[in-house]
Tab-separated table of C-alpha atoms in Angstrom:
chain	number	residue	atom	x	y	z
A	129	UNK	CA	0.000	0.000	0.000
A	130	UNK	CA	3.227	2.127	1.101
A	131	UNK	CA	4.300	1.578	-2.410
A	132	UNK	CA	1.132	2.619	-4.201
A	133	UNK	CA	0.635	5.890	-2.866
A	134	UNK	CA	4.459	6.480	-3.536
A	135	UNK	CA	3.729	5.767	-7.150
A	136	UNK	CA	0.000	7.803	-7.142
A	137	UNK	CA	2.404	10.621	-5.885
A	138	UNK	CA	5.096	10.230	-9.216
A	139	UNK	CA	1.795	9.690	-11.090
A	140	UNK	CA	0.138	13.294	-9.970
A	141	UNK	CA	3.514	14.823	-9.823
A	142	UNK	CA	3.777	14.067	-13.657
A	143	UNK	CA	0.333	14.976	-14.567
A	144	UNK	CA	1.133	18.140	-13.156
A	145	UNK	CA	4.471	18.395	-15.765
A	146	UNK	CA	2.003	17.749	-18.297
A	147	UNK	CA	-0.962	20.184	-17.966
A	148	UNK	CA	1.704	23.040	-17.626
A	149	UNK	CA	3.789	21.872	-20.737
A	150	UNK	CA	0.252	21.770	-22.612
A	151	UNK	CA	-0.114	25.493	-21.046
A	152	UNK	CA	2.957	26.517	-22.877
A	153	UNK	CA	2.397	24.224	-25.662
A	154	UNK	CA	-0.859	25.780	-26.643
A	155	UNK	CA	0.743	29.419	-26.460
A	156	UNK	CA	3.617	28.483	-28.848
A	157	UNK	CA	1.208	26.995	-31.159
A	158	UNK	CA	-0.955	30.076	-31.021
A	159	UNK	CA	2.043	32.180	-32.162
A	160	UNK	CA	2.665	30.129	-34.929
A	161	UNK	CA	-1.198	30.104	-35.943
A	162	UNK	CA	-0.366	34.018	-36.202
A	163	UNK	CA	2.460	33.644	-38.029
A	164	UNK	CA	0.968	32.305	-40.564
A	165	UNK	CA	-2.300	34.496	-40.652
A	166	UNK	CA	0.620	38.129	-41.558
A	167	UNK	CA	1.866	35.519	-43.867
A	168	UNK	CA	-1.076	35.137	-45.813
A	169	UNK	CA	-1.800	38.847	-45.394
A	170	UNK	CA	1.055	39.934	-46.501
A	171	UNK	CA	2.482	37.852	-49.637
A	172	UNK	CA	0.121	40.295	-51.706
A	173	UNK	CA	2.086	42.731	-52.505
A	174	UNK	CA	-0.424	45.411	-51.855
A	175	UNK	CA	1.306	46.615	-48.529
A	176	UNK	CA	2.960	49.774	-48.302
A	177	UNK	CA	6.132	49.734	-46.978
A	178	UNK	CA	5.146	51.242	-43.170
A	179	UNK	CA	2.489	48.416	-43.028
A	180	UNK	CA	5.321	45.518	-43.831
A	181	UNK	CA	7.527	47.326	-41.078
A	182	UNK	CA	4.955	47.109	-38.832
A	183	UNK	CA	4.055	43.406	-39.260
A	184	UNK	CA	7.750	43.074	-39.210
A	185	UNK	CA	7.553	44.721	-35.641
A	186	UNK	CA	4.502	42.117	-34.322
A	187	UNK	CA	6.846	39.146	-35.937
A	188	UNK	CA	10.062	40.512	-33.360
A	189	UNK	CA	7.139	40.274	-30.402
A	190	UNK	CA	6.218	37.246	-31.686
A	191	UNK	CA	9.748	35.538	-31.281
A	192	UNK	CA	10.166	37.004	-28.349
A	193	UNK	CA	6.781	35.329	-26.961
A	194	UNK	CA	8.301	32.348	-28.262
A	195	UNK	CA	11.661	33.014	-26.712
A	196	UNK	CA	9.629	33.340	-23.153
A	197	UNK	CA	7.924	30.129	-23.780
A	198	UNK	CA	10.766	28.375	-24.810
A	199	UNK	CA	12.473	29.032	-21.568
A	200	UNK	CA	9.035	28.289	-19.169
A	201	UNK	CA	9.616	27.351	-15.705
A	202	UNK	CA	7.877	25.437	-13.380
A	203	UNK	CA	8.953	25.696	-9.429
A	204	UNK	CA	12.109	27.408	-11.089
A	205	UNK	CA	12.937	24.337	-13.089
A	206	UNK	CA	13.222	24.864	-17.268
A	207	UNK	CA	10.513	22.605	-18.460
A	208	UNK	CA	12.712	21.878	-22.183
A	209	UNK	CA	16.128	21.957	-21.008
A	210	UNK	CA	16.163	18.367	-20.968
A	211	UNK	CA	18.416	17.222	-17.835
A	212	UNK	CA	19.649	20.613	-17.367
A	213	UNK	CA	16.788	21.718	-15.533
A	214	UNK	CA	18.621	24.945	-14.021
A	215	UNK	CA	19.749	26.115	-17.395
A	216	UNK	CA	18.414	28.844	-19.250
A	217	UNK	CA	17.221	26.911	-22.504
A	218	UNK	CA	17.233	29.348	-25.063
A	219	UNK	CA	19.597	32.445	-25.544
A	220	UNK	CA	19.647	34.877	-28.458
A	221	UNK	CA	23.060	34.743	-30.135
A	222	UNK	CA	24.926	37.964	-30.186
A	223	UNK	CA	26.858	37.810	-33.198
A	224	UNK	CA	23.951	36.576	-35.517
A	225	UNK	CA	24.518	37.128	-39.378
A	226	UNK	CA	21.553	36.621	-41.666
A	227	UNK	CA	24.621	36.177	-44.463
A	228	UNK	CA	26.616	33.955	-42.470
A	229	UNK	CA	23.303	31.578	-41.859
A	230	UNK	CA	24.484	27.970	-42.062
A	231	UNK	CA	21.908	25.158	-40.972
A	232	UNK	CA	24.889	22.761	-40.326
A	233	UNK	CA	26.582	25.101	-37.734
A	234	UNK	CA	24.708	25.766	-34.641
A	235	UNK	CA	26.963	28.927	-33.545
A	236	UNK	CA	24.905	30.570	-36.549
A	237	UNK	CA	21.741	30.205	-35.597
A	238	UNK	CA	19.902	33.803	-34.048
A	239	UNK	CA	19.102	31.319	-30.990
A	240	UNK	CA	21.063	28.703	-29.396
A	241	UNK	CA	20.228	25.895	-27.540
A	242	UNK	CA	21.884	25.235	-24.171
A	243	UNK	CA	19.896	22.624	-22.455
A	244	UNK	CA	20.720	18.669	-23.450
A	245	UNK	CA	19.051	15.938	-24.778
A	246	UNK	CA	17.698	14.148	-21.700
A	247	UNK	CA	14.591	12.505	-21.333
A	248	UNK	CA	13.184	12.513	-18.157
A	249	UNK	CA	11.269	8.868	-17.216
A	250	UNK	CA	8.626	8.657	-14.376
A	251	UNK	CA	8.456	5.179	-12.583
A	252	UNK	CA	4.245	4.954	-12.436
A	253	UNK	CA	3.810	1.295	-12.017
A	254	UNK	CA	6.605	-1.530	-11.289
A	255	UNK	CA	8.967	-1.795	-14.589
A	256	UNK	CA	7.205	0.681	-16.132
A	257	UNK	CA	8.633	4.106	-17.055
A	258	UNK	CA	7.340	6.627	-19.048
A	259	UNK	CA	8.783	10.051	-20.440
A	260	UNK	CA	7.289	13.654	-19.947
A	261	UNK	CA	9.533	16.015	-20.965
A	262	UNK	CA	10.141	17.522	-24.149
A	263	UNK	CA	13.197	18.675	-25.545
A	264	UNK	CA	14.196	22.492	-26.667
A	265	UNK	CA	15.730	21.028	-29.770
A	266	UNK	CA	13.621	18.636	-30.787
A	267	UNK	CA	10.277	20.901	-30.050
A	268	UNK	CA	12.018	24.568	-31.523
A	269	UNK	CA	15.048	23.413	-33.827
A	270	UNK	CA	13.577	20.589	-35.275
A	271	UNK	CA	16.905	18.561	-34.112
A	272	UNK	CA	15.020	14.915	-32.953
A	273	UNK	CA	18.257	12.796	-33.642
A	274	UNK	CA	20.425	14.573	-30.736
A	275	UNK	CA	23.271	15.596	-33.185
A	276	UNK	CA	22.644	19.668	-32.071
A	277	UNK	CA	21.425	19.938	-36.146
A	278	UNK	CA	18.100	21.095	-37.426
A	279	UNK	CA	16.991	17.818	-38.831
A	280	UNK	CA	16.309	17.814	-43.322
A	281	UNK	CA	12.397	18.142	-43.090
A	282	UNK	CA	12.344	19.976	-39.703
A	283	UNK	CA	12.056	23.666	-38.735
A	284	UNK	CA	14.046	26.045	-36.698
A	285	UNK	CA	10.820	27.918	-35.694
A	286	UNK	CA	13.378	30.764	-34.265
A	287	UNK	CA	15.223	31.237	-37.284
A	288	UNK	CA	11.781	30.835	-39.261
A	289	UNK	CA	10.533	33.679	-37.177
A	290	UNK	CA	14.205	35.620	-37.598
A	291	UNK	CA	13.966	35.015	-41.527
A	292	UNK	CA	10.429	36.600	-41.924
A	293	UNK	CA	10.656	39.552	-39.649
A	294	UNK	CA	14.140	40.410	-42.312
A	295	UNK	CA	11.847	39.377	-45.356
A	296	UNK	CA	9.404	42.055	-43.955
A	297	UNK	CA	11.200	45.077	-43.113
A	298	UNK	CA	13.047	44.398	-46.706
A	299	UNK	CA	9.456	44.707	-48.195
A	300	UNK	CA	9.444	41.373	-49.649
A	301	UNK	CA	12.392	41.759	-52.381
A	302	UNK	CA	14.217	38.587	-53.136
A	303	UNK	CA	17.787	39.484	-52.716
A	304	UNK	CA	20.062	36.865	-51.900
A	305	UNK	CA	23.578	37.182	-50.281
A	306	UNK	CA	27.165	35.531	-50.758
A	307	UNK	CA	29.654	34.594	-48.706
A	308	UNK	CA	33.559	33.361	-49.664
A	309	UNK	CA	34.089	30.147	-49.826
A	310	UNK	CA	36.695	27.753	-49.717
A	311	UNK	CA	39.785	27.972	-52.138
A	312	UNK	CA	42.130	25.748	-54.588
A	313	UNK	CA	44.864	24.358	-53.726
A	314	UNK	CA	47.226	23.705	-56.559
A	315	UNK	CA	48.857	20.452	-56.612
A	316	UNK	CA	50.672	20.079	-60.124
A	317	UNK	CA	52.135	23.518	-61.321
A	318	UNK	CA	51.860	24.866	-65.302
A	319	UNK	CA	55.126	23.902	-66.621
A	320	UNK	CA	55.507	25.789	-70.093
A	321	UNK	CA	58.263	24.058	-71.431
A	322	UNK	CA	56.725	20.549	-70.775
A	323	UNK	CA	53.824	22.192	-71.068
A	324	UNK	CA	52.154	20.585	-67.826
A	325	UNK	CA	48.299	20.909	-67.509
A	326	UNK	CA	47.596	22.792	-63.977
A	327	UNK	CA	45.553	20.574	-60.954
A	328	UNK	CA	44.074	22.275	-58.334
A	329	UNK	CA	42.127	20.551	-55.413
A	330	UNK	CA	38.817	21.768	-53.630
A	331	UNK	CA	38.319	20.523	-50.277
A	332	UNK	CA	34.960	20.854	-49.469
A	333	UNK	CA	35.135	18.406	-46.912
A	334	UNK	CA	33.564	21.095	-43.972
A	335	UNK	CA	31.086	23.286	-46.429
A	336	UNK	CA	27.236	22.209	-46.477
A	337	UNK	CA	25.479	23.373	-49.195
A	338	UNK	CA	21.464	24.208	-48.317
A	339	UNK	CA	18.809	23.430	-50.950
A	340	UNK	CA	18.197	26.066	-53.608
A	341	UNK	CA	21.936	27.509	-52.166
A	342	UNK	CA	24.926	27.665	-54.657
A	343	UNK	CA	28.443	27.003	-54.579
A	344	UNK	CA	30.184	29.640	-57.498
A	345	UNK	CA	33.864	29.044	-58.818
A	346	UNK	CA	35.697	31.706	-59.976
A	347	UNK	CA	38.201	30.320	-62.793
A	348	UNK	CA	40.456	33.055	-64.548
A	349	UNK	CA	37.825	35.686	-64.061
A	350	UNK	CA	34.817	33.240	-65.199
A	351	UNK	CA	31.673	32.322	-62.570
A	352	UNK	CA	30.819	28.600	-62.421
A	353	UNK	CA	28.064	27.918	-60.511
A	354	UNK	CA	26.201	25.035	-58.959
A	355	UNK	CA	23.224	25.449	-57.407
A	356	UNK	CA	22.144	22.404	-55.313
A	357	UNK	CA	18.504	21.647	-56.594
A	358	UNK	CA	18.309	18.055	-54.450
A	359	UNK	CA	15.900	19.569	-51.570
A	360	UNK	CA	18.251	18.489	-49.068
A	361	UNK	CA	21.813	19.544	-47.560
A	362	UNK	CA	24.970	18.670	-49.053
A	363	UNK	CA	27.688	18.533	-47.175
A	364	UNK	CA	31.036	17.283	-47.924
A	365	UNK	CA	31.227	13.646	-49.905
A	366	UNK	CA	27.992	13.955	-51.485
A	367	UNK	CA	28.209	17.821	-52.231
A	368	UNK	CA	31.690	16.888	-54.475
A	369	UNK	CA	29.850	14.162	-56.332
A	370	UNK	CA	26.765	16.148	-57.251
A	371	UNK	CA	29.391	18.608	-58.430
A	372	UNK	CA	31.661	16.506	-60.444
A	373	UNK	CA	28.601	15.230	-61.948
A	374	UNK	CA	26.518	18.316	-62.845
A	375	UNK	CA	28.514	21.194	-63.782
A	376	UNK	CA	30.335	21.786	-66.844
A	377	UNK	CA	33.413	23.694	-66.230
A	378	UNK	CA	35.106	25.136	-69.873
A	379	UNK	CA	38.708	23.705	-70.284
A	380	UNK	CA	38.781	21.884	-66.903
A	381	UNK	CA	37.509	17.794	-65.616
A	382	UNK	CA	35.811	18.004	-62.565
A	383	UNK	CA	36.659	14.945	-60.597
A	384	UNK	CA	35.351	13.336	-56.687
A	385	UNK	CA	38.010	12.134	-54.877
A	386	UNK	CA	36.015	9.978	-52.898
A	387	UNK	CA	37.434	12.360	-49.759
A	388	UNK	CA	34.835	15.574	-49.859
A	389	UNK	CA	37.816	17.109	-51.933
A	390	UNK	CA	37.065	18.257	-55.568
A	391	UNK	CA	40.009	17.671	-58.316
A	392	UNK	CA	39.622	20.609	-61.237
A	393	UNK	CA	42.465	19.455	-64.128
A	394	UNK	CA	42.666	21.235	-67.072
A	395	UNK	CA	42.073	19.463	-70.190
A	396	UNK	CA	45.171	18.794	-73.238
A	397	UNK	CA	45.427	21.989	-75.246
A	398	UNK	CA	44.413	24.020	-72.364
A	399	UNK	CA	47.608	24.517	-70.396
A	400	UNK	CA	48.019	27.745	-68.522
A	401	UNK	CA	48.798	29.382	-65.301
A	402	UNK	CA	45.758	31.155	-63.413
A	403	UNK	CA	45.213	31.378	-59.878
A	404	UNK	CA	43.870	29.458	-57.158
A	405	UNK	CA	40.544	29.417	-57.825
A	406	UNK	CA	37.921	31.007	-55.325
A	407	UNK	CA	34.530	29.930	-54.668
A	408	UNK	CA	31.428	31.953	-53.216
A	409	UNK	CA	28.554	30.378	-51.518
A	410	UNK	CA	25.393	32.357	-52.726
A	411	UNK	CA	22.125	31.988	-50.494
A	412	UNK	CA	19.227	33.460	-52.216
A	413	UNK	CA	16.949	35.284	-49.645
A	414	UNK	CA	13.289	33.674	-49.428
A	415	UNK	CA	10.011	35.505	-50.159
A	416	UNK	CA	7.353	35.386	-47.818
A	417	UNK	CA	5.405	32.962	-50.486
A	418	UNK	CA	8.411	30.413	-49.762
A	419	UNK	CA	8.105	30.983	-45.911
A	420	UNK	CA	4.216	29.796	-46.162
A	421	UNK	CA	5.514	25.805	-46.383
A	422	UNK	CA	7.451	26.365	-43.170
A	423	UNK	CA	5.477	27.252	-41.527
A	424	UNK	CA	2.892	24.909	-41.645
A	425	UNK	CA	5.563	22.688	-41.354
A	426	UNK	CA	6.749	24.442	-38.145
A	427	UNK	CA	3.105	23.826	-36.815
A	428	UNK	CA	2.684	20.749	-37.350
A	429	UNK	CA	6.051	19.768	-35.695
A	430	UNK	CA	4.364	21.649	-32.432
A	431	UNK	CA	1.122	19.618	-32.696
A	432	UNK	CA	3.318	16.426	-33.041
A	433	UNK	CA	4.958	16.921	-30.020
A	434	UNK	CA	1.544	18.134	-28.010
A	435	UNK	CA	-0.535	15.499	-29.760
A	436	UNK	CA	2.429	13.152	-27.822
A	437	UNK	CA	2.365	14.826	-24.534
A	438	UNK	CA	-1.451	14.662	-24.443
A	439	UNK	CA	-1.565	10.622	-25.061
A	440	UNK	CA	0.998	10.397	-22.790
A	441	UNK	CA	-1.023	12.497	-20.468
A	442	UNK	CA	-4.488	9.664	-20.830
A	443	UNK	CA	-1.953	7.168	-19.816
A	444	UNK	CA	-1.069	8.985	-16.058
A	445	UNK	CA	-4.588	9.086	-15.455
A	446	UNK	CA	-5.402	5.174	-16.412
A	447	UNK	CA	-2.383	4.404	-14.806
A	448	UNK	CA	-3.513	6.657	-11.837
A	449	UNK	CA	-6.800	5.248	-11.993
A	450	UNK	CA	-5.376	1.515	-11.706
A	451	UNK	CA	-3.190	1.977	-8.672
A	452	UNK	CA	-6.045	3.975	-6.790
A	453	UNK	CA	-8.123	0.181	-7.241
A	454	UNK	CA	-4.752	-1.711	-6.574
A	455	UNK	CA	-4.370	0.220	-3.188
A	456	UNK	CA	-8.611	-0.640	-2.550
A	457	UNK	CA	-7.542	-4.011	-2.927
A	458	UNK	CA	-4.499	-4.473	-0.983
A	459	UNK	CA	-6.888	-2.372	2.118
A	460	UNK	CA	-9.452	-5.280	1.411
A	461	UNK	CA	-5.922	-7.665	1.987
A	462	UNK	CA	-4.908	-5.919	5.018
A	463	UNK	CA	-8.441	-5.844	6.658
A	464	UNK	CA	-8.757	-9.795	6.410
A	465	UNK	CA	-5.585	-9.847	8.418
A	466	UNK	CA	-5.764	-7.435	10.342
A	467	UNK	CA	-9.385	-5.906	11.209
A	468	UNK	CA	-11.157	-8.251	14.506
A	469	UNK	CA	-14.789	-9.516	13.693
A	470	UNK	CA	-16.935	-7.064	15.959
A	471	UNK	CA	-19.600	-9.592	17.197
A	472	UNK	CA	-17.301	-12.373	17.778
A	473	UNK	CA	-14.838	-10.280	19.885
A	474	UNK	CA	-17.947	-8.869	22.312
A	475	UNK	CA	-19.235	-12.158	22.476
A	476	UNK	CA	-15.814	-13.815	23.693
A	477	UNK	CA	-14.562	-10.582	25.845
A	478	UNK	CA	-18.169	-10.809	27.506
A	479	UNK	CA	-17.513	-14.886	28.196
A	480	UNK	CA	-14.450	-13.880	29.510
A	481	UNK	CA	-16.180	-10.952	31.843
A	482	UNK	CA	-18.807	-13.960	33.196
A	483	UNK	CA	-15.795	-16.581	33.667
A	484	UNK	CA	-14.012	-13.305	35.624
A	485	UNK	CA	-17.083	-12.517	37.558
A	486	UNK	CA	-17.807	-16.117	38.397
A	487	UNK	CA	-14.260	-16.991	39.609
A	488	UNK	CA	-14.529	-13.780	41.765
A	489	UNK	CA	-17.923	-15.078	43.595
A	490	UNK	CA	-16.209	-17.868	44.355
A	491	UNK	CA	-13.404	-16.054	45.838
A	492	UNK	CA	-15.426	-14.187	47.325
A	493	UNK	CA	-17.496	-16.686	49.548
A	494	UNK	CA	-14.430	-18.993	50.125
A	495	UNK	CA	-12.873	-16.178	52.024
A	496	UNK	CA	-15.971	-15.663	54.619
A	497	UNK	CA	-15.319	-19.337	55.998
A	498	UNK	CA	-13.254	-19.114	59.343
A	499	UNK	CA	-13.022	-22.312	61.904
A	500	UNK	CA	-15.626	-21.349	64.077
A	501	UNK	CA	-18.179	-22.549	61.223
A	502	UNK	CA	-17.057	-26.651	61.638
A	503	UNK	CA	-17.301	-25.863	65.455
């Protein structure tokens, strides 16, 4: 019984966890429902520019609503810092740069993530464990396999919210921005006597390359560009192969070297001497009509997780429902054992008050007998 009403205690203690989390839930799904309604207002173009500044103003309040809910506490512990319960989740970065944006670097992101990946189980019945918390990554970065990544698919709600409020206050124009890249290497020199052919290498091993994002090569004052049209990130291995095998590169082979590192040789009759060549990655901005799928996508990552939290939340209360009959039981156990039979205990301490009473009567006249009676 002891150990019932230590696991009705866990039980209500967790059903607790979850009404609050479905308190915050509901608000960060709310925000997003918003999000979506200036969307659709805005993607007509018929705004002036004050009115897309001002929406651009309600999107910063809305990321910072999501900001405060992202770092909710309950009895001053974080409720989506995983383990890290006394950490501050969620902390705007500093030293943001829309430009510098990469989706496989975390320390670019406009907020990072400082809680961990822990899932925090609640013993409700022997054996049986069940978990209550939700992560920070998994619920706002979209980052479910643990690797501290914004998963292909997935949505960084923050930098969704980040993207649009720029997208506003730029009323909506599509410009994109570059960045330098990584450069050539060269490995065999132009020999003009020979002549030699020139080899330069490419290592690309470290650069991720974003759907719709493209890697440019400057060659002798040319631009070669590849734009990676896959819908998913390329990063190192498979970005060189989708190179080598889709762009055309005048007077050069493109070749994978199986290591992330590119090989650019320049073809028989082409021999020269340029310099290294350079590379820009180019990241076209997004219009607000490309921010629509997101989020929806963002929303429906949110209802995933509540839609979770809420089933988990039907199981407490069977589980709490089955221990509370488990501990009527066990009472019904204890009672056999334990509790006297009312009638049978008067009727045998009221034998034993007659047997008392008798023994005393007899006591009583044995002790008025002296000798002078059997004179």
């Amino acid at each position: 019984i002891m150990s019932s009403n230590r696991y009705v205690e866990t039980i209500d203690s967790g059903m607790d966890r979850i009404n609050n989390m479905d308190g915050y839930l509901d608000s960060v799904q709310n925000t997003l429902v918003r999000l979506k309604e200036i969307g659709v207002a805005t993607i007509n173009g018929a705004l002036s520019p004050q009115d897309m500044r001002t929406y651009a103003d309600e999107v910063h309040q809305l990321r910072e609503s999501l900001l405060s809910d992202g770092n909710a506490q309950v009895d001053g512990k974080y409720l989506f810092a995983g383990f890290s319960e006394k950490n501050r989740p969620f902390v705007a970065n500093p030293g943001y740069d829309a430009t510098l944006y990469n989706p496989a670097d975390p320390a670019t992101y406009p907020v990072t993530y400082q809680g961990d990946n822990g899932n925090l189980q609640f013993e409700i019945a022997p054996n049986e464990r069940i978990n209550l918390n939700i992560t920070g990554s998994s619920l706002f970065l979209g980052d479910n396999d643990n690797d501290g990544i914004t998963d292909p698919g997935a949505v960084d709600i923050f930098t969704l919210l980040t993207t649009m409020e720029n997208v506003l206050r730029a009323n909506n124009q599509a410009t994109g921005s570059a960045v330098p890249g990584a450069t050539a290497v060269t490995t065999v020199p132009f020999d003009a006597m020979l002549p030699t052919a020139e080899v330069q290498t490419l290592d690309l091993s470290a650069t991720t390359l974003a759907g719709g994002q493209s890697l440019i090569l400057n060659i002798d004052g040319t631009d070669f560009t590849y734009t990676n049209t896959s819908g998913a990130y390329l990063t190192g291995v498979d970005l060189t192969a989708a190179i080598a095998a889709e762009l055309a590169v005048a007077n050069y082979t493109l070749s994978d070297t199986g290591a992330g590192v590119l090989r650019l040789a320049q073809n028989v009759g082409s021999e020269s001497d340029i310099a290294p060549i350079t590379t820009t990655m180019e990241t076209p901005a997004p219009t607000l009509q490309a921010l629509l799928d997101p989020m929806e996508k963002a929303a429906n990552q949110v209802r995933a997780q509540r839609s979770l939290k809420g089933n988990i939340g039907k199981r407490l209360e069977t589980a709490r429902d089955h221990m509370e009959q488990i501990k009527i039981d066990m009472e019904a156990f204890r009672s056999r054992f334990e509790d006297a039979d009312i009638l049978e205990t008067i009727t045998s301490l009221q034998q034993q008050q007659q047997s008392f009473e008798a023994a005393l009567n007899v006591t009583g006249k044995v002790s008025q007998l002296s000798i002078l009676d059997y004179i």
